[in-house]
């Protein structure tokens, strides 16, 4: 499966070196060892962890390589046990990642995993979006959201976290939520727009997945 993942990532424009692969294997090992006690991912996802969580997270890496400059600051707005932030930090050492989550056990795991992976560009915080004041006001070059619920509900908060000209990447199953009234209202208020989308399929799957890229307007 790991070889198949590497080949699929190559098709997306991402080549992983030996050091990055070693870090991802450490993350996979930590999840496997601690999942039963911490409920980090669904038990049904354990056999397909490399595809369902690692490859799905890394689908954004080629986008970020094009969208942000070295030294950029990106927020994983609801990282859970570290996805997509930890895999992306391993694959993109020139980008700095801050992982946010409001579940203390998962935050503690992500901290442990980041240390085990020896990531120098990842910081993990026990924070809830919408309740963190100055920490979330126009600080980030990029914001990522992989599993936080309906787009129209989280779009205003994620756009608020972006600097002018920053990008918001949202993992979605379709385009419908981007056209919902709440989404359109949030885009208008922030002077933002849907800039592009990346369509992909995971190894072993036929259904298409989407990452939508929104650009916040420059003041």
PDB file of N, CA and C in Angstrom, residues 109-206:
ATOM      1  N   UNK A 109      -1.931  13.866  21.899  1.00  0.00           N
ATOM      2  CA  UNK A 109      -1.362  12.893  20.966  1.00  0.00           C
ATOM      3  C   UNK A 109      -0.599  13.592  19.853  1.00  0.00           C
ATOM      4  N   UNK A 110      -1.192  14.639  19.277  1.00  0.00           N
ATOM      5  CA  UNK A 110      -0.533  15.352  18.179  1.00  0.00           C
ATOM      6  C   UNK A 110       0.799  15.944  18.638  1.00  0.00           C
ATOM      7  N   UNK A 111       0.845  16.459  19.863  1.00  0.00           N
ATOM      8  CA  UNK A 111       2.104  16.963  20.417  1.00  0.00           C
ATOM      9  C   UNK A 111       3.140  15.851  20.516  1.00  0.00           C
ATOM     10  N   UNK A 112       2.710  14.715  21.021  1.00  0.00           N
ATOM     11  CA  UNK A 112       3.603  13.565  21.155  1.00  0.00           C
ATOM     12  C   UNK A 112       4.096  13.110  19.785  1.00  0.00           C
ATOM     13  N   UNK A 113       3.188  13.009  18.831  1.00  0.00           N
ATOM     14  CA  UNK A 113       3.554  12.540  17.495  1.00  0.00           C
ATOM     15  C   UNK A 113       4.508  13.511  16.810  1.00  0.00           C
ATOM     16  N   UNK A 114       4.245  14.815  16.933  1.00  0.00           N
ATOM     17  CA  UNK A 114       5.131  15.810  16.323  1.00  0.00           C
ATOM     18  C   UNK A 114       6.542  15.700  16.888  1.00  0.00           C
ATOM     19  N   UNK A 115       6.644  15.442  18.190  1.00  0.00           N
ATOM     20  CA  UNK A 115       7.954  15.249  18.802  1.00  0.00           C
ATOM     21  C   UNK A 115       8.627  13.982  18.317  1.00  0.00           C
ATOM     22  N   UNK A 116       7.868  12.903  18.221  1.00  0.00           N
ATOM     23  CA  UNK A 116       8.420  11.632  17.740  1.00  0.00           C
ATOM     24  C   UNK A 116       8.905  11.745  16.306  1.00  0.00           C
ATOM     25  N   UNK A 117       8.195  12.554  15.504  1.00  0.00           N
ATOM     26  CA  UNK A 117       8.570  12.750  14.103  1.00  0.00           C
ATOM     27  C   UNK A 117       9.698  13.764  13.939  1.00  0.00           C
ATOM     28  N   UNK A 118      10.063  14.430  15.046  1.00  0.00           N
ATOM     29  CA  UNK A 118      11.102  15.471  15.036  1.00  0.00           C
ATOM     30  C   UNK A 118      10.779  16.585  14.034  1.00  0.00           C
ATOM     31  N   UNK A 119       9.531  17.013  14.070  1.00  0.00           N
ATOM     32  CA  UNK A 119       9.097  18.103  13.199  1.00  0.00           C
ATOM     33  C   UNK A 119       9.478  19.440  13.829  1.00  0.00           C
ATOM     34  N   UNK A 120      10.224  20.244  13.107  1.00  0.00           N
ATOM     35  CA  UNK A 120      10.626  21.560  13.592  1.00  0.00           C
ATOM     36  C   UNK A 120       9.681  22.662  13.130  1.00  0.00           C
ATOM     37  N   UNK A 121       8.750  22.311  12.258  1.00  0.00           N
ATOM     38  CA  UNK A 121       7.856  23.316  11.669  1.00  0.00           C
ATOM     39  C   UNK A 121       6.398  23.080  12.032  1.00  0.00           C
ATOM     40  N   UNK A 122       6.151  22.391  13.150  1.00  0.00           N
ATOM     41  CA  UNK A 122       4.773  22.124  13.580  1.00  0.00           C
ATOM     42  C   UNK A 122       4.615  22.447  15.062  1.00  0.00           C
ATOM     43  N   UNK A 123       3.588  23.227  15.387  1.00  0.00           N
ATOM     44  CA  UNK A 123       3.228  23.536  16.768  1.00  0.00           C
ATOM     45  C   UNK A 123       1.767  23.148  16.963  1.00  0.00           C
ATOM     46  N   UNK A 124       1.438  22.640  18.142  1.00  0.00           N
ATOM     47  CA  UNK A 124       0.094  22.127  18.413  1.00  0.00           C
ATOM     48  C   UNK A 124      -0.508  22.906  19.578  1.00  0.00           C
ATOM     49  N   UNK A 125      -1.781  23.312  19.419  1.00  0.00           N
ATOM     50  CA  UNK A 125      -2.431  24.154  20.426  1.00  0.00           C
ATOM     51  C   UNK A 125      -3.820  23.626  20.784  1.00  0.00           C
ATOM     52  N   UNK A 126      -4.126  23.725  22.069  1.00  0.00           N
ATOM     53  CA  UNK A 126      -5.467  23.405  22.558  1.00  0.00           C
ATOM     54  C   UNK A 126      -6.305  24.673  22.430  1.00  0.00           C
ATOM     55  N   UNK A 127      -6.964  24.821  21.277  1.00  0.00           N
ATOM     56  CA  UNK A 127      -7.743  26.020  20.981  1.00  0.00           C
ATOM     57  C   UNK A 127      -8.998  25.648  20.206  1.00  0.00           C
ATOM     58  N   UNK A 128     -10.027  26.458  20.389  1.00  0.00           N
ATOM     59  CA  UNK A 128     -11.274  26.282  19.648  1.00  0.00           C
ATOM     60  C   UNK A 128     -11.490  27.496  18.747  1.00  0.00           C
ATOM     61  N   UNK A 129     -11.714  27.242  17.483  1.00  0.00           N
ATOM     62  CA  UNK A 129     -11.956  28.330  16.538  1.00  0.00           C
ATOM     63  C   UNK A 129     -13.237  29.056  16.917  1.00  0.00           C
ATOM     64  N   UNK A 130     -13.185  30.373  16.863  1.00  0.00           N
ATOM     65  CA  UNK A 130     -14.324  31.187  17.237  1.00  0.00           C
ATOM     66  C   UNK A 130     -14.293  31.623  18.683  1.00  0.00           C
ATOM     67  N   UNK A 131     -13.336  31.060  19.464  1.00  0.00           N
ATOM     68  CA  UNK A 131     -13.248  31.393  20.882  1.00  0.00           C
ATOM     69  C   UNK A 131     -11.813  31.697  21.312  1.00  0.00           C
ATOM     70  N   UNK A 132     -10.974  32.090  20.362  1.00  0.00           N
ATOM     71  CA  UNK A 132      -9.550  32.262  20.676  1.00  0.00           C
ATOM     72  C   UNK A 132      -9.031  33.667  20.421  1.00  0.00           C
ATOM     73  N   UNK A 133      -9.932  34.617  20.280  1.00  0.00           N
ATOM     74  CA  UNK A 133      -9.565  36.023  20.233  1.00  0.00           C
ATOM     75  C   UNK A 133      -8.504  36.378  19.216  1.00  0.00           C
ATOM     76  N   UNK A 134      -7.476  37.090  19.689  1.00  0.00           N
ATOM     77  CA  UNK A 134      -6.436  37.609  18.800  1.00  0.00           C
ATOM     78  C   UNK A 134      -5.636  36.514  18.122  1.00  0.00           C
ATOM     79  N   UNK A 135      -5.652  35.292  18.677  1.00  0.00           N
ATOM     80  CA  UNK A 135      -4.903  34.200  18.067  1.00  0.00           C
ATOM     81  C   UNK A 135      -5.421  33.853  16.673  1.00  0.00           C
ATOM     82  N   UNK A 136      -6.666  34.231  16.373  1.00  0.00           N
ATOM     83  CA  UNK A 136      -7.243  33.813  15.096  1.00  0.00           C
ATOM     84  C   UNK A 136      -7.639  34.983  14.197  1.00  0.00           C
ATOM     85  N   UNK A 137      -7.082  36.135  14.427  1.00  0.00           N
ATOM     86  CA  UNK A 137      -7.455  37.315  13.649  1.00  0.00           C
ATOM     87  C   UNK A 137      -6.383  37.634  12.621  1.00  0.00           C
ATOM     88  N   UNK A 138      -6.642  37.285  11.366  1.00  0.00           N
ATOM     89  CA  UNK A 138      -5.803  37.679  10.223  1.00  0.00           C
ATOM     90  C   UNK A 138      -4.320  37.400  10.445  1.00  0.00           C
ATOM     91  N   UNK A 139      -3.992  36.178  10.901  1.00  0.00           N
ATOM     92  CA  UNK A 139      -2.599  35.834  11.203  1.00  0.00           C
ATOM     93  C   UNK A 139      -1.963  34.910  10.172  1.00  0.00           C
ATOM     94  N   UNK A 140      -2.767  34.229   9.373  1.00  0.00           N
ATOM     95  CA  UNK A 140      -2.243  33.100   8.614  1.00  0.00           C
ATOM     96  C   UNK A 140      -2.221  33.343   7.106  1.00  0.00           C
ATOM     97  N   UNK A 141      -1.201  32.759   6.475  1.00  0.00           N
ATOM     98  CA  UNK A 141      -1.111  32.782   5.017  1.00  0.00           C
ATOM     99  C   UNK A 141      -2.012  31.717   4.399  1.00  0.00           C
ATOM    100  N   UNK A 142      -2.266  30.654   5.144  1.00  0.00           N
ATOM    101  CA  UNK A 142      -3.144  29.577   4.679  1.00  0.00           C
ATOM    102  C   UNK A 142      -3.860  28.970   5.873  1.00  0.00           C
ATOM    103  N   UNK A 143      -5.100  28.558   5.663  1.00  0.00           N
ATOM    104  CA  UNK A 143      -5.879  27.834   6.659  1.00  0.00           C
ATOM    105  C   UNK A 143      -6.399  26.566   5.995  1.00  0.00           C
ATOM    106  N   UNK A 144      -6.345  25.452   6.726  1.00  0.00           N
ATOM    107  CA  UNK A 144      -6.756  24.154   6.204  1.00  0.00           C
ATOM    108  C   UNK A 144      -7.899  23.608   7.036  1.00  0.00           C
ATOM    109  N   UNK A 145      -8.856  22.982   6.387  1.00  0.00           N
ATOM    110  CA  UNK A 145      -9.994  22.363   7.080  1.00  0.00           C
ATOM    111  C   UNK A 145     -10.329  21.058   6.383  1.00  0.00           C
ATOM    112  N   UNK A 146     -10.175  19.947   7.111  1.00  0.00           N
ATOM    113  CA  UNK A 146     -10.412  18.640   6.491  1.00  0.00           C
ATOM    114  C   UNK A 146     -11.678  17.958   7.000  1.00  0.00           C
ATOM    115  N   UNK A 147     -12.074  18.184   8.227  1.00  0.00           N
ATOM    116  CA  UNK A 147     -13.216  17.434   8.764  1.00  0.00           C
ATOM    117  C   UNK A 147     -13.919  18.206   9.867  1.00  0.00           C
ATOM    118  N   UNK A 148     -14.382  19.405   9.561  1.00  0.00           N
ATOM    119  CA  UNK A 148     -14.988  20.253  10.586  1.00  0.00           C
ATOM    120  C   UNK A 148     -16.488  20.473  10.407  1.00  0.00           C
ATOM    121  N   UNK A 149     -17.102  19.844   9.423  1.00  0.00           N
ATOM    122  CA  UNK A 149     -18.538  20.022   9.251  1.00  0.00           C
ATOM    123  C   UNK A 149     -18.886  20.809   8.007  1.00  0.00           C
ATOM    124  N   UNK A 150     -20.084  21.391   7.994  1.00  0.00           N
ATOM    125  CA  UNK A 150     -20.583  22.075   6.806  1.00  0.00           C
ATOM    126  C   UNK A 150     -19.757  23.320   6.504  1.00  0.00           C
ATOM    127  N   UNK A 151     -19.465  23.497   5.231  1.00  0.00           N
ATOM    128  CA  UNK A 151     -18.609  24.594   4.795  1.00  0.00           C
ATOM    129  C   UNK A 151     -19.173  25.949   5.192  1.00  0.00           C
ATOM    130  N   UNK A 152     -20.471  26.151   5.018  1.00  0.00           N
ATOM    131  CA  UNK A 152     -21.038  27.472   5.293  1.00  0.00           C
ATOM    132  C   UNK A 152     -20.945  27.832   6.774  1.00  0.00           C
ATOM    133  N   UNK A 153     -20.803  26.821   7.641  1.00  0.00           N
ATOM    134  CA  UNK A 153     -20.689  27.094   9.071  1.00  0.00           C
ATOM    135  C   UNK A 153     -19.276  27.489   9.485  1.00  0.00           C
ATOM    136  N   UNK A 154     -18.273  26.926   8.820  1.00  0.00           N
ATOM    137  CA  UNK A 154     -16.889  27.181   9.236  1.00  0.00           C
ATOM    138  C   UNK A 154     -16.174  28.189   8.333  1.00  0.00           C
ATOM    139  N   UNK A 155     -16.744  28.482   7.175  1.00  0.00           N
ATOM    140  CA  UNK A 155     -16.093  29.400   6.241  1.00  0.00           C
ATOM    141  C   UNK A 155     -15.843  30.783   6.841  1.00  0.00           C
ATOM    142  N   UNK A 156     -16.821  31.408   7.521  1.00  0.00           N
ATOM    143  CA  UNK A 156     -16.564  32.748   8.083  1.00  0.00           C
ATOM    144  C   UNK A 156     -15.393  32.765   9.058  1.00  0.00           C
ATOM    145  N   UNK A 157     -15.324  31.752   9.935  1.00  0.00           N
ATOM    146  CA  UNK A 157     -14.258  31.726  10.932  1.00  0.00           C
ATOM    147  C   UNK A 157     -12.896  31.477  10.295  1.00  0.00           C
ATOM    148  N   UNK A 158     -12.858  30.580   9.307  1.00  0.00           N
ATOM    149  CA  UNK A 158     -11.575  30.279   8.658  1.00  0.00           C
ATOM    150  C   UNK A 158     -11.082  31.458   7.828  1.00  0.00           C
ATOM    151  N   UNK A 159     -11.984  32.146   7.141  1.00  0.00           N
ATOM    152  CA  UNK A 159     -11.578  33.339   6.390  1.00  0.00           C
ATOM    153  C   UNK A 159     -11.082  34.429   7.332  1.00  0.00           C
ATOM    154  N   UNK A 160     -11.680  34.525   8.509  1.00  0.00           N
ATOM    155  CA  UNK A 160     -11.270  35.520   9.502  1.00  0.00           C
ATOM    156  C   UNK A 160      -9.828  35.304   9.955  1.00  0.00           C
ATOM    157  N   UNK A 161      -9.365  34.061   9.921  1.00  0.00           N
ATOM    158  CA  UNK A 161      -8.012  33.734  10.360  1.00  0.00           C
ATOM    159  C   UNK A 161      -6.952  34.129   9.337  1.00  0.00           C
ATOM    160  N   UNK A 162      -7.369  34.370   8.101  1.00  0.00           N
ATOM    161  CA  UNK A 162      -6.429  34.627   7.015  1.00  0.00           C
ATOM    162  C   UNK A 162      -5.995  36.083   6.934  1.00  0.00           C
ATOM    163  N   UNK A 163      -4.736  36.273   6.567  1.00  0.00           N
ATOM    164  CA  UNK A 163      -4.283  37.586   6.138  1.00  0.00           C
ATOM    165  C   UNK A 163      -4.940  37.922   4.805  1.00  0.00           C
ATOM    166  N   UNK A 164      -4.951  39.178   4.437  1.00  0.00           N
ATOM    167  CA  UNK A 164      -5.421  39.557   3.110  1.00  0.00           C
ATOM    168  C   UNK A 164      -4.550  38.869   2.063  1.00  0.00           C
ATOM    169  N   UNK A 165      -5.195  38.270   1.083  1.00  0.00           N
ATOM    170  CA  UNK A 165      -4.475  37.539   0.053  1.00  0.00           C
ATOM    171  C   UNK A 165      -4.201  36.095   0.408  1.00  0.00           C
ATOM    172  N   UNK A 166      -4.556  35.671   1.632  1.00  0.00           N
ATOM    173  CA  UNK A 166      -4.325  34.294   2.059  1.00  0.00           C
ATOM    174  C   UNK A 166      -5.308  33.318   1.438  1.00  0.00           C
ATOM    175  N   UNK A 167      -5.018  32.024   1.595  1.00  0.00           N
ATOM    176  CA  UNK A 167      -5.846  30.988   0.977  1.00  0.00           C
ATOM    177  C   UNK A 167      -6.414  30.040   2.031  1.00  0.00           C
ATOM    178  N   UNK A 168      -7.645  29.620   1.797  1.00  0.00           N
ATOM    179  CA  UNK A 168      -8.327  28.640   2.640  1.00  0.00           C
ATOM    180  C   UNK A 168      -8.565  27.391   1.815  1.00  0.00           C
ATOM    181  N   UNK A 169      -8.052  26.246   2.285  1.00  0.00           N
ATOM    182  CA  UNK A 169      -8.214  24.970   1.603  1.00  0.00           C
ATOM    183  C   UNK A 169      -9.205  24.118   2.380  1.00  0.00           C
ATOM    184  N   UNK A 170     -10.286  23.715   1.716  1.00  0.00           N
ATOM    185  CA  UNK A 170     -11.348  22.950   2.361  1.00  0.00           C
ATOM    186  C   UNK A 170     -11.559  21.633   1.627  1.00  0.00           C
ATOM    187  N   UNK A 171     -11.416  20.525   2.347  1.00  0.00           N
ATOM    188  CA  UNK A 171     -11.694  19.202   1.796  1.00  0.00           C
ATOM    189  C   UNK A 171     -13.210  19.029   1.745  1.00  0.00           C
ATOM    190  N   UNK A 172     -13.757  18.721   0.560  1.00  0.00           N
ATOM    191  CA  UNK A 172     -15.200  18.627   0.388  1.00  0.00           C
ATOM    192  C   UNK A 172     -15.563  17.436  -0.501  1.00  0.00           C
ATOM    193  N   UNK A 173     -16.806  16.989  -0.396  1.00  0.00           N
ATOM    194  CA  UNK A 173     -17.283  15.891  -1.243  1.00  0.00           C
ATOM    195  C   UNK A 173     -17.927  16.405  -2.521  1.00  0.00           C
ATOM    196  N   UNK A 174     -18.220  17.704  -2.586  1.00  0.00           N
ATOM    197  CA  UNK A 174     -18.836  18.283  -3.779  1.00  0.00           C
ATOM    198  C   UNK A 174     -18.808  19.796  -3.709  1.00  0.00           C
ATOM    199  N   UNK A 175     -19.344  20.425  -4.758  1.00  0.00           N
ATOM    200  CA  UNK A 175     -19.335  21.886  -4.846  1.00  0.00           C
ATOM    201  C   UNK A 175     -20.573  22.529  -4.231  1.00  0.00           C
ATOM    202  N   UNK A 176     -21.551  21.705  -3.830  1.00  0.00           N
ATOM    203  CA  UNK A 176     -22.836  22.253  -3.411  1.00  0.00           C
ATOM    204  C   UNK A 176     -22.703  23.242  -2.256  1.00  0.00           C
ATOM    205  N   UNK A 177     -21.880  22.895  -1.252  1.00  0.00           N
ATOM    206  CA  UNK A 177     -21.772  23.758  -0.074  1.00  0.00           C
ATOM    207  C   UNK A 177     -21.151  25.108  -0.399  1.00  0.00           C
ATOM    208  N   UNK A 178     -20.313  25.153  -1.437  1.00  0.00           N
ATOM    209  CA  UNK A 178     -19.685  26.425  -1.802  1.00  0.00           C
ATOM    210  C   UNK A 178     -20.701  27.416  -2.342  1.00  0.00           C
ATOM    211  N   UNK A 179     -21.835  26.899  -2.837  1.00  0.00           N
ATOM    212  CA  UNK A 179     -22.880  27.764  -3.388  1.00  0.00           C
ATOM    213  C   UNK A 179     -24.022  28.001  -2.404  1.00  0.00           C
ATOM    214  N   UNK A 180     -23.914  27.464  -1.179  1.00  0.00           N
ATOM    215  CA  UNK A 180     -24.955  27.665  -0.175  1.00  0.00           C
ATOM    216  C   UNK A 180     -25.020  29.141   0.218  1.00  0.00           C
ATOM    217  N   UNK A 181     -26.200  29.648   0.576  1.00  0.00           N
ATOM    218  CA  UNK A 181     -26.333  31.070   0.929  1.00  0.00           C
ATOM    219  C   UNK A 181     -25.349  31.527   1.998  1.00  0.00           C
ATOM    220  N   UNK A 182     -25.158  30.702   3.029  1.00  0.00           N
ATOM    221  CA  UNK A 182     -24.231  31.083   4.088  1.00  0.00           C
ATOM    222  C   UNK A 182     -22.802  31.208   3.596  1.00  0.00           C
ATOM    223  N   UNK A 183     -22.412  30.327   2.676  1.00  0.00           N
ATOM    224  CA  UNK A 183     -21.060  30.380   2.117  1.00  0.00           C
ATOM    225  C   UNK A 183     -20.876  31.629   1.267  1.00  0.00           C
ATOM    226  N   UNK A 184     -21.858  31.918   0.428  1.00  0.00           N
ATOM    227  CA  UNK A 184     -21.767  33.091  -0.443  1.00  0.00           C
ATOM    228  C   UNK A 184     -21.717  34.381   0.375  1.00  0.00           C
ATOM    229  N   UNK A 185     -22.487  34.428   1.458  1.00  0.00           N
ATOM    230  CA  UNK A 185     -22.484  35.610   2.325  1.00  0.00           C
ATOM    231  C   UNK A 185     -21.113  35.810   2.962  1.00  0.00           C
ATOM    232  N   UNK A 186     -20.505  34.705   3.444  1.00  0.00           N
ATOM    233  CA  UNK A 186     -19.189  34.795   4.073  1.00  0.00           C
ATOM    234  C   UNK A 186     -18.128  35.232   3.075  1.00  0.00           C
ATOM    235  N   UNK A 187     -18.216  34.721   1.849  1.00  0.00           N
ATOM    236  CA  UNK A 187     -17.251  35.097   0.819  1.00  0.00           C
ATOM    237  C   UNK A 187     -17.359  36.584   0.493  1.00  0.00           C
ATOM    238  N   UNK A 188     -18.592  37.055   0.369  1.00  0.00           N
ATOM    239  CA  UNK A 188     -18.812  38.467   0.050  1.00  0.00           C
ATOM    240  C   UNK A 188     -18.279  39.368   1.156  1.00  0.00           C
ATOM    241  N   UNK A 189     -18.560  39.009   2.403  1.00  0.00           N
ATOM    242  CA  UNK A 189     -18.135  39.823   3.540  1.00  0.00           C
ATOM    243  C   UNK A 189     -16.615  39.929   3.613  1.00  0.00           C
ATOM    244  N   UNK A 190     -15.911  38.823   3.301  1.00  0.00           N
ATOM    245  CA  UNK A 190     -14.449  38.814   3.395  1.00  0.00           C
ATOM    246  C   UNK A 190     -13.773  39.268   2.108  1.00  0.00           C
ATOM    247  N   UNK A 191     -14.574  39.565   1.086  1.00  0.00           N
ATOM    248  CA  UNK A 191     -13.993  39.897  -0.206  1.00  0.00           C
ATOM    249  C   UNK A 191     -13.243  38.720  -0.787  1.00  0.00           C
ATOM    250  N   UNK A 192     -13.757  37.508  -0.530  1.00  0.00           N
ATOM    251  CA  UNK A 192     -13.080  36.282  -0.951  1.00  0.00           C
ATOM    252  C   UNK A 192     -13.799  35.649  -2.129  1.00  0.00           C
ATOM    253  N   UNK A 193     -13.120  34.697  -2.758  1.00  0.00           N
ATOM    254  CA  UNK A 193     -13.717  33.995  -3.890  1.00  0.00           C
ATOM    255  C   UNK A 193     -13.158  32.581  -3.977  1.00  0.00           C
ATOM    256  N   UNK A 194     -13.925  31.705  -4.628  1.00  0.00           N
ATOM    257  CA  UNK A 194     -13.441  30.365  -4.933  1.00  0.00           C
ATOM    258  C   UNK A 194     -12.464  30.488  -6.096  1.00  0.00           C
ATOM    259  N   UNK A 195     -11.186  30.232  -5.826  1.00  0.00           N
ATOM    260  CA  UNK A 195     -10.147  30.461  -6.835  1.00  0.00           C
ATOM    261  C   UNK A 195      -9.918  29.242  -7.726  1.00  0.00           C
ATOM    262  N   UNK A 196      -9.874  28.058  -7.120  1.00  0.00           N
ATOM    263  CA  UNK A 196      -9.647  26.850  -7.903  1.00  0.00           C
ATOM    264  C   UNK A 196     -10.087  25.643  -7.092  1.00  0.00           C
ATOM    265  N   UNK A 197     -10.059  24.493  -7.699  1.00  0.00           N
ATOM    266  CA  UNK A 197     -10.370  23.251  -6.993  1.00  0.00           C
ATOM    267  C   UNK A 197      -9.472  22.142  -7.523  1.00  0.00           C
ATOM    268  N   UNK A 198      -9.149  21.211  -6.646  1.00  0.00           N
ATOM    269  CA  UNK A 198      -8.323  20.061  -6.998  1.00  0.00           C
ATOM    270  C   UNK A 198      -9.172  18.815  -6.835  1.00  0.00           C
ATOM    271  N   UNK A 199      -9.337  18.065  -7.911  1.00  0.00           N
ATOM    272  CA  UNK A 199     -10.126  16.836  -7.900  1.00  0.00           C
ATOM    273  C   UNK A 199      -9.178  15.647  -7.888  1.00  0.00           C
ATOM    274  N   UNK A 200      -9.434  14.696  -7.013  1.00  0.00           N
ATOM    275  CA  UNK A 200      -8.534  13.549  -6.890  1.00  0.00           C
ATOM    276  C   UNK A 200      -9.299  12.333  -6.381  1.00  0.00           C
ATOM    277  N   UNK A 201      -8.663  11.176  -6.484  1.00  0.00           N
ATOM    278  CA  UNK A 201      -9.207   9.937  -5.932  1.00  0.00           C
ATOM    279  C   UNK A 201      -8.106   9.248  -5.144  1.00  0.00           C
ATOM    280  N   UNK A 202      -8.463   8.635  -4.038  1.00  0.00           N
ATOM    281  CA  UNK A 202      -7.493   7.933  -3.218  1.00  0.00           C
ATOM    282  C   UNK A 202      -7.231   6.538  -3.772  1.00  0.00           C
ATOM    283  N   UNK A 203      -6.060   5.978  -3.512  1.00  0.00           N
ATOM    284  CA  UNK A 203      -5.786   4.603  -3.928  1.00  0.00           C
ATOM    285  C   UNK A 203      -6.848   3.647  -3.382  1.00  0.00           C
ATOM    286  N   UNK A 204      -7.349   2.791  -4.247  1.00  0.00           N
ATOM    287  CA  UNK A 204      -8.371   1.837  -3.836  1.00  0.00           C
ATOM    288  C   UNK A 204      -9.780   2.373  -3.908  1.00  0.00           C
ATOM    289  N   UNK A 205      -9.948   3.638  -4.310  1.00  0.00           N
ATOM    290  CA  UNK A 205     -11.273   4.248  -4.431  1.00  0.00           C
ATOM    291  C   UNK A 205     -11.504   4.740  -5.853  1.00  0.00           C
ATOM    292  N   UNK A 206     -12.774   4.830  -6.226  1.00  0.00           N
ATOM    293  CA  UNK A 206     -13.123   5.372  -7.541  1.00  0.00           C
ATOM    294  C   UNK A 206     -13.820   6.722  -7.421  1.00  0.00           C
TER     295      UNK A 206
END
